[in-house]
mmCIF file with all atom_site columns, C-alpha atoms in Angstrom:
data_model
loop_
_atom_site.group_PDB
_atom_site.id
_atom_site.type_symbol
_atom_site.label_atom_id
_atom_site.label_alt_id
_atom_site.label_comp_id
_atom_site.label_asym_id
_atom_site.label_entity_id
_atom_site.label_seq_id
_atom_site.pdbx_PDB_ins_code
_atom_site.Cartn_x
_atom_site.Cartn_y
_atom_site.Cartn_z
_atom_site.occupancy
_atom_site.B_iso_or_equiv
_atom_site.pdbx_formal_charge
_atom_site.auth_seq_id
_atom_site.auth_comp_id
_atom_site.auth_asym_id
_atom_site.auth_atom_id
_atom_site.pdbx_PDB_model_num
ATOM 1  C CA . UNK A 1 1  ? -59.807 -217.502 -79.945 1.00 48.00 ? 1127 UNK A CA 1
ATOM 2  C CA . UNK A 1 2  ? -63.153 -217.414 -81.375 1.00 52.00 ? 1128 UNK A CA 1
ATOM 3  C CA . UNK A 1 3  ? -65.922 -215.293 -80.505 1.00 57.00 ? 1129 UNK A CA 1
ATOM 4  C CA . UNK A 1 4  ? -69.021 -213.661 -82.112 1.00 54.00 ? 1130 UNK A CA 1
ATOM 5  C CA . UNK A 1 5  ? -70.048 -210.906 -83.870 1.00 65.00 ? 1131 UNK A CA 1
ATOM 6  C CA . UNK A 1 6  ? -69.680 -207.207 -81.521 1.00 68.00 ? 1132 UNK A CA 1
ATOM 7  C CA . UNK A 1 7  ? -72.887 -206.465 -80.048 1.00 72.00 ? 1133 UNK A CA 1
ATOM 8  C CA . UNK A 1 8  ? -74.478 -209.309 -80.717 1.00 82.00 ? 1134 UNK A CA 1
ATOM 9  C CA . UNK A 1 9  ? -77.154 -211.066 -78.561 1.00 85.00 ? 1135 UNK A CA 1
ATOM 10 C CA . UNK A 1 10 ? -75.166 -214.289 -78.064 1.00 85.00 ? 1136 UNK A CA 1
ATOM 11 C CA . UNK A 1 11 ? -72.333 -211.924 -77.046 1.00 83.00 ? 1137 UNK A CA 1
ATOM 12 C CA . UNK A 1 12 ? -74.057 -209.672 -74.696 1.00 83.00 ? 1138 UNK A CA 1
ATOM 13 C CA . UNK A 1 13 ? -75.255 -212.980 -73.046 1.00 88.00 ? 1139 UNK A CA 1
ATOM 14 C CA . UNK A 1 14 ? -71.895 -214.163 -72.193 1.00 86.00 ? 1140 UNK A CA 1
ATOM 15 C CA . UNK A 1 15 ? -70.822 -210.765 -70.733 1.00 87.00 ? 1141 UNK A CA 1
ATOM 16 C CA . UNK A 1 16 ? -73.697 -210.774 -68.769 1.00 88.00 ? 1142 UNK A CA 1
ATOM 17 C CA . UNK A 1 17 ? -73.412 -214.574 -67.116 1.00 92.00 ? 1143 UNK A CA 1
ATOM 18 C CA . UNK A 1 18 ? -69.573 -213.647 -66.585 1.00 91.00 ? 1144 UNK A CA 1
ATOM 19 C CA . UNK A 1 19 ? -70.983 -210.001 -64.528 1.00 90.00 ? 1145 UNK A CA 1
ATOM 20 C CA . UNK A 1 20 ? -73.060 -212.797 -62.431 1.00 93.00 ? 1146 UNK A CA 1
ATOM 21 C CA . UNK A 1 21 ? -70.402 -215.046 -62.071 1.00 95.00 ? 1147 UNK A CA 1
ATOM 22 C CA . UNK A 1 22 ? -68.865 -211.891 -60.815 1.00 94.00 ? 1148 UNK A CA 1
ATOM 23 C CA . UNK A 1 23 ? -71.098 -211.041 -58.615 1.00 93.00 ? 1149 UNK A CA 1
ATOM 24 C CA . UNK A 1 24 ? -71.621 -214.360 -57.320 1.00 97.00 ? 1150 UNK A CA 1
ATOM 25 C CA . UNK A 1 25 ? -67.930 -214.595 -56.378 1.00 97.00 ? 1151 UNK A CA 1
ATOM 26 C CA . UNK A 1 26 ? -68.063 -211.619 -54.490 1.00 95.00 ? 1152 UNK A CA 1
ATOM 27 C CA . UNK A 1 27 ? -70.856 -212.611 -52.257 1.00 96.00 ? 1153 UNK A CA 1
ATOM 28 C CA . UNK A 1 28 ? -69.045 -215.693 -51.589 1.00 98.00 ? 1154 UNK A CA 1
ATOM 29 C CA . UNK A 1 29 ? -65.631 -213.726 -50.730 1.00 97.00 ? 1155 UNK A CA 1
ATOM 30 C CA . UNK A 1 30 ? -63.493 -215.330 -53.221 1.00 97.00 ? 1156 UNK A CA 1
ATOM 31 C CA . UNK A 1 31 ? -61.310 -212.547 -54.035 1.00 96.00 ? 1157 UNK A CA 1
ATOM 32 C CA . UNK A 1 32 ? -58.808 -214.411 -56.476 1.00 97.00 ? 1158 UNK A CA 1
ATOM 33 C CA . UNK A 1 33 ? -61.780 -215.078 -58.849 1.00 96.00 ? 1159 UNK A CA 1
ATOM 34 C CA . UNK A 1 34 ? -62.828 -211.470 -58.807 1.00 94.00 ? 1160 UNK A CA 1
ATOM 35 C CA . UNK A 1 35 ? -59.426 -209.983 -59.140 1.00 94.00 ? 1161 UNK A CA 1
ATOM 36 C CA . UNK A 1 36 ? -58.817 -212.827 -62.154 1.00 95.00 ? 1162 UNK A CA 1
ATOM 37 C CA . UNK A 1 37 ? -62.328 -211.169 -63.674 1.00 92.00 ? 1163 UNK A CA 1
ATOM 38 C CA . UNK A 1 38 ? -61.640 -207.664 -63.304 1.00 90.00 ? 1164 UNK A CA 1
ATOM 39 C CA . UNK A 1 39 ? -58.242 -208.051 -65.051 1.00 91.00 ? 1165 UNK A CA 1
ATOM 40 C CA . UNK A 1 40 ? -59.928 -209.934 -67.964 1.00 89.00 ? 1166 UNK A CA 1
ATOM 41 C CA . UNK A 1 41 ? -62.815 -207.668 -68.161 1.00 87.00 ? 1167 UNK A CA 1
ATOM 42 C CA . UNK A 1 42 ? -60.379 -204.888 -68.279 1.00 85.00 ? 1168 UNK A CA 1
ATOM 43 C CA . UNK A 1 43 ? -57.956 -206.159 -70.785 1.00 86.00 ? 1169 UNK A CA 1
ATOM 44 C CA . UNK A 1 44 ? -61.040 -207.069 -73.252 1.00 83.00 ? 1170 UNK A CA 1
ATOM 45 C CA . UNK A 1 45 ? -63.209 -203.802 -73.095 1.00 79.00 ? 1171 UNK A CA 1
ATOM 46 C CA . UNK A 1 46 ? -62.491 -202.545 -76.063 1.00 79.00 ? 1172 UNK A CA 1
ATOM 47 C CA . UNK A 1 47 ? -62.819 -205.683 -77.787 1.00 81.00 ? 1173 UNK A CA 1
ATOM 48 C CA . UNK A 1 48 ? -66.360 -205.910 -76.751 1.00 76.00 ? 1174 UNK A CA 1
ATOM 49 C CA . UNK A 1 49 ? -67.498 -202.826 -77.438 1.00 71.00 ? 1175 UNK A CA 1
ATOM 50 C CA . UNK A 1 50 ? -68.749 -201.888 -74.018 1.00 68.00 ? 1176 UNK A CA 1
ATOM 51 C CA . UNK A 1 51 ? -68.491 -199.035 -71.528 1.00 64.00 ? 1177 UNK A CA 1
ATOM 52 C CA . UNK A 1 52 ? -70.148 -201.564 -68.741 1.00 66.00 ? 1178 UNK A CA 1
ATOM 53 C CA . UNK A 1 53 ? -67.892 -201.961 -65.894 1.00 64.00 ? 1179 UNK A CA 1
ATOM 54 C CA . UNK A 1 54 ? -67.994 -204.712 -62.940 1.00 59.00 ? 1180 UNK A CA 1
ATOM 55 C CA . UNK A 1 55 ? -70.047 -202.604 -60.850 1.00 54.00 ? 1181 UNK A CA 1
ATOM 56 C CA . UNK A 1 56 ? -73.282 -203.159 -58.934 1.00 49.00 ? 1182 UNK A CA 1
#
C-alpha cells in the first residue's frame, strides 16, 4: 500500500474528496457505499492522524 507522508497536503486532500464522496453517497441513498466508507474510515484513523469523523 503506498501512501504519503501524515499530515500532509496531498494527504489531507484525499481524505477530504473521500468525506465528499461520502457525502455524495448519502444524498443519493446508497447505503452500501457509505457503510463500505465508514468501516474504512474507521479502520484507518489512526493511520491518518485524524480525529475527523464522517459527520456533517
Amino acid at each position: 500500500m503506498y501512501c504519503s507522508d501524515t499530515n500532509s497536503k496531498e494527504e489531507q486532500l484525499a481524505l477530504g474528496a473521500i468525506r465528499s464522496v461520502y457525502f455524495m453517497a448519502q444524498g443519493f441513498g446508497l447505503t452500501k457505499l457509505v457503510a463500505c466508507i465508514e468501516l474504512w474510515w474507521e479502520k484507518t484513523l489512526d493511520i491518518h492522524n485524524t480525529t475527523i469523523w464522517m459527520v456533517a
